[in-house]
Tab-separated table of C-alpha atoms in Angstrom:
chain	number	residue	atom	x	y	z
A	9	MET	CA	-2.434	-6.147	1.475
A	10	VAL	CA	-7.081	-10.445	0.989
A	11	LEU	CA	-8.389	-12.752	0.487
A	12	ALA	CA	-9.783	-13.979	-2.710
A	13	LEU	CA	-9.205	-13.012	-6.424
A	14	GLY	CA	-10.819	-9.605	-7.430
A	15	ALA	CA	-12.210	-8.716	-10.742
A	16	CYS	CA	-8.848	-7.961	-12.021
A	17	GLY	CA	-8.330	-11.664	-12.491
A	18	GLY	CA	-4.973	-13.667	-12.134
A	19	SER	CA	-4.267	-17.094	-10.944
A	20	ASP	CA	-6.123	-18.997	-8.259
A	21	GLY	CA	-4.958	-17.251	-4.842
A	22	ASN	CA	-5.229	-20.677	-3.169
A	23	SER	CA	-2.577	-22.301	-5.221
A	24	THR	CA	0.282	-23.728	-3.133
A	25	ALA	CA	4.009	-24.647	-3.439
A	26	PRO	CA	5.557	-27.479	-1.588
A	27	ALA	CA	5.831	-26.806	2.092
A	28	ALA	CA	9.272	-26.156	3.335
A	29	SER	CA	10.818	-28.931	5.351
A	30	GLY	CA	10.292	-28.137	8.930
A	31	SER	CA	7.168	-26.022	8.977
A	32	ALA	CA	5.020	-29.188	8.564
A	33	ALA	CA	6.998	-30.979	11.303
A	34	GLY	CA	5.859	-28.086	13.813
A	35	LYS	CA	9.258	-26.373	14.124
A	36	THR	CA	9.343	-22.546	14.776
A	37	LEU	CA	9.109	-20.848	11.409
A	38	LYS	CA	11.683	-18.284	10.633
A	39	VAL	CA	10.145	-15.432	8.741
A	40	GLY	CA	11.875	-12.771	6.651
A	41	LEU	CA	10.625	-9.316	5.852
A	42	ALA	CA	12.417	-7.040	3.443
A	43	TYR	CA	11.123	-3.659	3.947
A	44	ASP	CA	10.941	-0.754	1.215
A	45	ILE	CA	12.673	2.582	1.883
A	46	GLY	CA	11.815	3.985	5.343
A	47	GLY	CA	11.304	0.733	6.964
A	48	ARG	CA	9.301	-0.064	10.117
A	49	GLY	CA	8.335	3.290	11.703
A	50	ASP	CA	7.245	5.242	8.455
A	51	LYS	CA	3.634	5.360	9.759
A	52	SER	CA	2.424	4.098	6.433
A	53	PHE	CA	3.102	1.264	3.886
A	54	ASN	CA	5.971	-0.432	5.767
A	55	ASP	CA	4.353	-0.121	9.195
A	56	SER	CA	1.299	-1.904	7.732
A	57	ALA	CA	3.555	-4.667	6.643
A	58	ALA	CA	5.093	-4.762	10.041
A	59	ALA	CA	1.807	-4.926	11.694
A	60	GLY	CA	0.999	-8.100	9.897
A	61	LEU	CA	4.292	-9.581	10.917
A	62	ASP	CA	3.869	-8.577	14.567
A	63	LYS	CA	0.476	-10.298	14.575
A	64	ALA	CA	1.901	-13.457	13.177
A	65	THR	CA	4.666	-13.485	15.658
A	66	LYS	CA	2.121	-13.038	18.575
A	67	GLU	CA	-0.494	-15.426	17.241
A	68	LEU	CA	1.599	-18.090	15.375
A	69	GLY	CA	4.733	-17.999	17.304
A	70	VAL	CA	7.052	-17.445	14.109
A	71	LYS	CA	10.398	-15.967	14.523
A	72	PRO	CA	10.939	-12.752	12.554
A	73	SER	CA	14.006	-11.236	10.743
A	74	GLU	CA	13.613	-7.728	9.416
A	75	LEU	CA	15.831	-5.770	6.894
A	76	GLU	CA	15.136	-2.612	5.024
A	77	ALA	CA	16.079	-0.801	1.891
A	78	THR	CA	17.986	2.447	1.797
A	79	ASP	CA	17.692	5.455	-0.489
A	80	GLY	CA	19.311	5.096	-3.884
A	81	GLU	CA	20.322	1.490	-3.535
A	82	THR	CA	20.764	-0.709	-6.586
A	83	ASP	CA	18.842	-4.038	-7.380
A	84	ALA	CA	21.995	-5.870	-6.550
A	85	GLN	CA	21.668	-4.513	-3.137
A	86	LYS	CA	18.115	-5.672	-2.940
A	87	GLU	CA	19.011	-9.025	-4.208
A	88	GLU	CA	21.859	-9.466	-1.558
A	89	ARG	CA	19.315	-8.595	1.062
A	90	LEU	CA	16.942	-11.276	0.012
A	91	ARG	CA	19.787	-13.796	-0.250
A	92	GLN	CA	20.802	-12.936	3.135
A	93	LEU	CA	17.351	-13.585	4.466
A	94	ALA	CA	17.208	-17.005	2.616
A	95	ASP	CA	20.786	-18.034	3.612
A	96	ALA	CA	19.655	-17.434	7.256
A	97	GLY	CA	16.881	-20.051	6.774
A	98	ASN	CA	13.998	-17.790	6.715
A	99	ASN	CA	10.904	-19.268	5.049
A	100	PRO	CA	8.752	-17.543	3.927
A	101	ILE	CA	10.345	-14.341	2.880
A	102	ILE	CA	8.166	-11.453	1.973
A	103	ALA	CA	9.449	-8.434	-0.095
A	104	VAL	CA	7.651	-5.380	0.772
A	105	GLY	CA	7.265	-3.367	-2.343
A	106	PHE	CA	7.218	-3.456	-6.058
A	107	ALA	CA	10.878	-2.286	-6.179
A	108	TYR	CA	11.970	-5.731	-5.249
A	109	ALA	CA	10.651	-7.317	-8.366
A	110	THR	CA	13.888	-7.387	-10.368
A	111	ALA	CA	15.990	-8.684	-7.419
A	112	LEU	CA	13.305	-11.375	-6.478
A	113	GLY	CA	13.146	-12.591	-10.048
A	114	LYS	CA	16.719	-13.552	-9.817
A	115	VAL	CA	16.769	-14.803	-6.167
A	116	ALA	CA	13.679	-16.996	-6.043
A	117	PRO	CA	14.668	-19.532	-8.802
A	118	ASP	CA	17.945	-20.070	-6.790
A	119	TYR	CA	16.064	-20.995	-3.679
A	120	PRO	CA	13.251	-23.476	-5.111
A	121	ASP	CA	12.487	-24.687	-1.507
A	122	THR	CA	11.925	-21.173	-0.102
A	123	ASN	CA	8.574	-19.605	-0.456
A	124	PHE	CA	8.625	-15.877	-1.323
A	125	ALA	CA	5.958	-13.166	-1.489
A	126	ILE	CA	6.139	-9.730	-3.028
A	127	ILE	CA	3.744	-6.835	-2.233
A	128	ASP	CA	2.358	-4.636	-5.064
A	129	ASP	CA	3.945	-6.517	-8.036
A	130	ALA	CA	2.396	-9.210	-10.432
A	131	THR	CA	5.219	-9.782	-12.904
A	132	LEU	CA	6.358	-12.893	-10.949
A	133	VAL	CA	3.066	-14.663	-10.943
A	134	LYS	CA	4.404	-17.529	-12.876
A	135	VAL	CA	7.453	-18.291	-10.602
A	136	PRO	CA	6.354	-21.270	-8.893
A	137	ASN	CA	7.641	-20.240	-5.426
A	138	VAL	CA	6.401	-16.870	-5.345
A	139	ALA	CA	3.197	-15.240	-4.283
A	140	SER	CA	2.227	-11.910	-5.772
A	141	LEU	CA	0.037	-9.981	-3.314
A	142	THR	CA	-1.539	-7.012	-5.040
A	143	PHE	CA	-4.309	-4.391	-4.200
A	144	ALA	CA	-7.073	-2.606	-5.873
A	145	GLU	CA	-5.631	0.821	-4.706
A	146	GLU	CA	-7.708	2.578	-7.221
A	147	GLN	CA	-11.063	1.399	-5.557
A	148	GLY	CA	-9.995	2.803	-2.116
A	149	SER	CA	-8.760	5.960	-3.604
A	150	PHE	CA	-12.166	6.302	-5.458
A	151	LEU	CA	-13.647	6.310	-1.998
A	152	VAL	CA	-11.328	9.070	-0.316
A	153	GLY	CA	-11.772	11.065	-3.844
A	154	ALA	CA	-15.590	11.146	-3.077
A	155	VAL	CA	-14.783	12.212	0.563
A	156	ALA	CA	-12.570	15.033	-0.679
A	157	ALA	CA	-15.134	16.293	-3.383
A	158	GLN	CA	-17.790	16.646	-0.523
A	159	ALA	CA	-15.419	18.161	1.872
A	160	THR	CA	-14.063	20.805	-0.391
A	161	LYS	CA	-15.223	24.237	-0.064
A	162	THR	CA	-13.188	25.674	-2.795
A	163	GLY	CA	-13.814	23.057	-5.487
A	164	ASN	CA	-10.247	22.568	-5.643
A	165	ILE	CA	-8.230	19.494	-4.347
A	166	GLY	CA	-4.833	17.960	-4.748
A	167	PHE	CA	-2.928	14.713	-5.099
A	168	VAL	CA	0.691	14.146	-4.160
A	169	GLY	CA	2.322	11.025	-5.523
A	170	GLY	CA	5.562	9.965	-4.176
A	171	VAL	CA	7.044	8.444	-7.349
A	172	ASN	CA	5.587	8.543	-10.785
A	173	THR	CA	5.035	4.882	-11.526
A	174	PRO	CA	2.072	2.888	-12.964
A	175	LEU	CA	1.271	1.749	-9.151
A	176	ILE	CA	0.994	5.260	-7.735
A	177	GLN	CA	-0.968	6.311	-10.840
A	178	LYS	CA	-3.701	3.849	-9.962
A	179	PHE	CA	-4.179	5.820	-6.664
A	180	GLN	CA	-4.382	9.157	-8.808
A	181	ALA	CA	-6.846	7.453	-11.274
A	182	GLY	CA	-9.226	6.348	-8.439
A	183	TYR	CA	-9.031	9.590	-6.580
A	184	GLU	CA	-9.770	11.684	-9.767
A	185	ALA	CA	-12.721	9.250	-10.657
A	186	GLY	CA	-14.189	9.457	-7.103
A	187	ALA	CA	-13.932	13.180	-6.811
A	188	LYS	CA	-15.479	13.656	-10.278
A	189	ALA	CA	-18.350	11.166	-9.449
A	190	VAL	CA	-19.295	13.770	-6.934
A	191	LYS	CA	-18.351	17.047	-8.538
A	192	PRO	CA	-17.756	16.544	-12.321
A	193	ASP	CA	-16.273	20.173	-12.621
A	194	ILE	CA	-13.907	19.767	-9.561
A	195	LYS	CA	-10.251	21.026	-10.080
A	196	ILE	CA	-7.586	18.540	-9.212
A	197	GLN	CA	-4.020	19.448	-8.877
A	198	VAL	CA	-1.433	16.663	-9.271
A	199	THR	CA	2.220	16.649	-8.367
A	200	TYR	CA	4.783	13.697	-8.273
A	201	LEU	CA	7.660	14.245	-5.839
A	202	THR	CA	10.258	12.319	-8.032
A	203	GLN	CA	10.572	10.270	-11.281
A	204	PRO	CA	11.943	6.685	-11.482
A	205	PRO	CA	14.680	5.669	-10.814
A	206	ASP	CA	14.797	8.176	-7.980
A	207	PHE	CA	12.580	6.665	-5.287
A	208	SER	CA	13.354	9.161	-2.623
A	209	GLY	CA	9.890	10.597	-3.113
A	210	PHE	CA	8.693	7.965	-0.796
A	211	SER	CA	10.921	9.178	2.112
A	212	ASP	CA	11.325	12.992	1.920
A	213	PRO	CA	8.694	14.727	4.096
A	214	ALA	CA	10.279	18.167	3.124
A	215	LYS	CA	9.395	17.577	-0.621
A	216	GLY	CA	5.967	16.389	0.567
A	217	GLN	CA	5.471	19.588	2.558
A	218	THR	CA	6.580	21.903	-0.255
A	219	ALA	CA	4.483	20.071	-2.890
A	220	ALA	CA	1.318	20.312	-0.661
A	221	ALA	CA	1.955	23.819	0.491
A	222	GLY	CA	2.056	24.842	-3.245
A	223	MET	CA	-1.310	23.193	-3.808
A	224	TYR	CA	-2.870	24.836	-0.764
A	225	ASP	CA	-1.437	28.348	-1.816
A	226	SER	CA	-3.098	27.584	-5.224
A	227	GLY	CA	-6.573	27.085	-3.708
A	228	ALA	CA	-6.730	23.452	-2.824
A	229	ASP	CA	-8.281	22.775	0.588
A	230	VAL	CA	-7.963	18.818	0.649
A	231	VAL	CA	-4.811	16.957	-0.642
A	232	TYR	CA	-4.510	13.277	-0.820
A	233	HIS	CA	-1.045	11.714	-0.654
A	234	ALA	CA	0.260	8.412	-1.928
A	235	ALA	CA	3.854	9.154	-0.854
A	236	GLY	CA	4.766	6.820	1.951
A	237	GLY	CA	7.016	8.698	4.371
A	238	SER	CA	6.852	11.960	2.585
A	239	GLY	CA	3.231	12.049	3.500
A	240	GLY	CA	4.162	13.386	6.868
A	241	GLY	CA	5.164	16.762	5.134
A	242	VAL	CA	1.807	16.842	3.563
A	243	PHE	CA	0.152	16.739	6.985
A	244	THR	CA	2.473	19.528	8.284
A	245	ALA	CA	1.560	21.728	5.177
A	246	ALA	CA	-2.210	21.129	5.886
A	247	LYS	CA	-1.710	22.197	9.514
A	248	ALA	CA	0.217	25.329	8.694
A	249	ALA	CA	-2.491	26.329	6.060
A	250	GLY	CA	-5.535	25.463	8.150
A	251	LYS	CA	-6.658	22.959	5.484
A	252	LEU	CA	-7.357	19.169	5.295
A	253	ALA	CA	-5.230	16.158	4.064
A	254	ILE	CA	-5.982	12.604	3.392
A	255	GLY	CA	-3.557	9.787	4.365
A	256	VAL	CA	-2.704	6.380	2.860
A	257	ASP	CA	-1.842	2.807	3.445
A	258	SER	CA	-2.576	2.748	7.254
A	259	ASP	CA	-5.142	4.775	9.338
A	260	GLN	CA	-2.737	7.736	9.694
A	261	TYR	CA	-5.052	9.533	11.964
A	262	THR	CA	-4.291	7.139	14.531
A	263	SER	CA	-0.599	7.200	14.216
A	264	ALA	CA	-0.228	10.933	13.965
A	265	ALA	CA	0.785	13.434	16.706
A	266	ALA	CA	-2.264	14.923	18.438
A	267	ASP	CA	-1.681	18.525	17.055
A	268	VAL	CA	-1.773	16.895	13.450
A	269	GLN	CA	-4.733	14.499	13.762
A	270	PRO	CA	-7.394	17.186	13.200
A	271	VAL	CA	-6.389	17.858	9.643
A	272	ILE	CA	-6.245	14.160	8.644
A	273	LEU	CA	-9.766	13.867	7.465
A	274	THR	CA	-9.447	10.104	6.474
A	275	SER	CA	-6.919	7.670	4.968
A	276	MET	CA	-7.180	5.092	2.132
A	277	ILE	CA	-6.341	1.989	3.998
A	278	LYS	CA	-4.449	-0.693	2.141
A	279	HIS	CA	-4.354	-3.724	4.247
A	280	VAL	CA	-0.853	-4.950	3.701
A	281	ASP	CA	-1.010	-6.373	7.163
A	282	VAL	CA	-3.605	-8.745	6.111
A	283	ALA	CA	-1.579	-9.836	3.101
A	284	VAL	CA	1.592	-10.199	5.198
A	285	TYR	CA	-0.346	-12.389	7.848
A	286	ASP	CA	-2.079	-14.597	5.147
A	287	MET	CA	1.354	-15.417	3.593
A	288	ILE	CA	2.849	-16.318	6.911
A	289	LYS	CA	-0.290	-18.265	8.060
A	290	SER	CA	-0.383	-20.251	4.863
A	291	ALA	CA	3.178	-21.294	5.349
A	292	VAL	CA	2.549	-22.481	8.970
A	293	ASP	CA	-0.206	-24.524	7.700
A	294	GLY	CA	2.033	-25.986	5.271
A	295	LYS	CA	0.338	-24.747	2.243
A	296	PRO	CA	2.102	-21.595	1.246
A	297	LEU	CA	0.381	-19.297	-1.297
A	298	THR	CA	1.498	-18.905	-4.821
A	299	GLY	CA	0.273	-17.051	-7.853
A	300	GLN	CA	-1.660	-13.871	-7.478
A	301	LYS	CA	-3.854	-12.773	-4.725
A	302	ILE	CA	-5.814	-9.482	-5.316
A	303	TYR	CA	-6.961	-7.680	-2.355
A	304	ASP	CA	-9.985	-5.380	-3.360
A	305	LEU	CA	-13.164	-3.779	-1.775
A	306	LYS	CA	-15.173	-6.965	-1.985
A	307	VAL	CA	-12.861	-8.811	0.249
A	308	GLY	CA	-11.878	-5.936	2.547
A	309	GLY	CA	-8.451	-5.474	1.014
A	310	VAL	CA	-8.849	-1.630	0.744
A	311	ALA	CA	-11.038	0.671	2.764
A	312	TYR	CA	-11.289	4.299	4.098
A	313	ALA	CA	-10.748	5.222	7.668
A	314	THR	CA	-13.401	6.683	9.865
A	315	SER	CA	-11.249	7.553	12.991
A	316	ASN	CA	-11.699	11.328	12.732
A	317	SER	CA	-15.372	12.072	13.336
A	318	ALA	CA	-15.157	14.942	10.892
A	319	ILE	CA	-15.911	12.504	8.182
A	320	GLY	CA	-19.226	11.660	9.533
A	321	PRO	CA	-21.163	13.938	6.972
A	322	TYR	CA	-19.682	12.165	3.976
A	323	THR	CA	-19.838	8.456	4.738
A	324	ALA	CA	-23.270	7.858	3.409
A	325	LYS	CA	-22.444	8.777	-0.061
A	326	VAL	CA	-19.194	7.057	0.209
A	327	ASP	CA	-20.766	3.890	1.286
A	328	GLU	CA	-23.121	3.982	-1.760
A	329	PHE	CA	-20.240	4.301	-4.163
A	330	LYS	CA	-18.605	1.341	-2.245
A	331	ALA	CA	-21.581	-0.894	-2.903
A	332	LYS	CA	-21.664	0.008	-6.513
A	333	ILE	CA	-17.928	-0.809	-6.932
A	334	ILE	CA	-18.452	-4.153	-5.210
A	335	SER	CA	-21.412	-4.949	-7.319
A	336	GLY	CA	-19.558	-4.012	-10.425
A	337	GLU	CA	-21.888	-1.211	-11.296
A	338	ILE	CA	-18.989	1.254	-11.106
A	339	LYS	CA	-15.672	0.237	-12.768
A	340	VAL	CA	-12.796	2.191	-11.443
A	341	PRO	CA	-10.080	3.216	-13.820
A	342	THR	CA	-6.534	2.254	-12.961
A	343	THR	CA	-4.807	4.797	-15.344
A	344	PRO	CA	-5.422	8.747	-14.954
A	345	SER	CA	-7.662	10.473	-17.475
A	346	SER	CA	-4.917	12.980	-18.401
């Protein structure tokens, strides 16, 4: 969700678009956030974005407007949501999730004096009033894969993806690479809850629970999810099986119910909050971000959580891998090996 360009390349993250009239004059900035499915309260991706908005509201005095997507909606509905925020005078407007790319590509040119940002999509980097805020999810996933491979007692771990898209495949690729860096012969079970254009895999805890339960029944004892709100079901399955799980996007140990916390060994943290705050701050300063900004390990854009003390025995090796990724000694793949 960072801060300078990472090794993936892209345009200068400090490029700017013309500041909106009013922000430079010190008027209260109205900020619009269009959430992905699940919205505020999903304890994952959207909540991380909300945390960035809350920080900006408290520290910068901006006035927030929040709308969220619904299951099964069309691009036209997303487009209407973005236009609603723009017509209400919000500037900047942040689209939370790659699913907004098509809609934003139509809306942004119609509002040239409004600054937009989109999380997790880089297809709009050449649109002058759009900032593409992307992450090196594969790098953070490599680290939690290394945790899983050290923690497993069965040599069998799992990955639950919400929707089978190139973005979620980055999580899988990094997780597999990190696990195999520790145990080359480790078994990794992989399941995706839905296939595009069905994006309900990000908001169906029952499907997440069923998928994870099947993995535990098949010998896995650590399962990592990149499934948004469906991840709650993975944690439920882990508790029922007496096994371990790994969260995503935010430190899910800290937001989980007390009875579930012990099974959440770690989380792959994706600082969407930082990206959202950066975008808002840049607009407040009159120099709104444009182009692509990549949040990677080097700039602290991704990380692994250490809130659960059970991770203690595994951190030394993980931190060695982290240093090697930052130095470039380890190149983490972005596509699964199989």
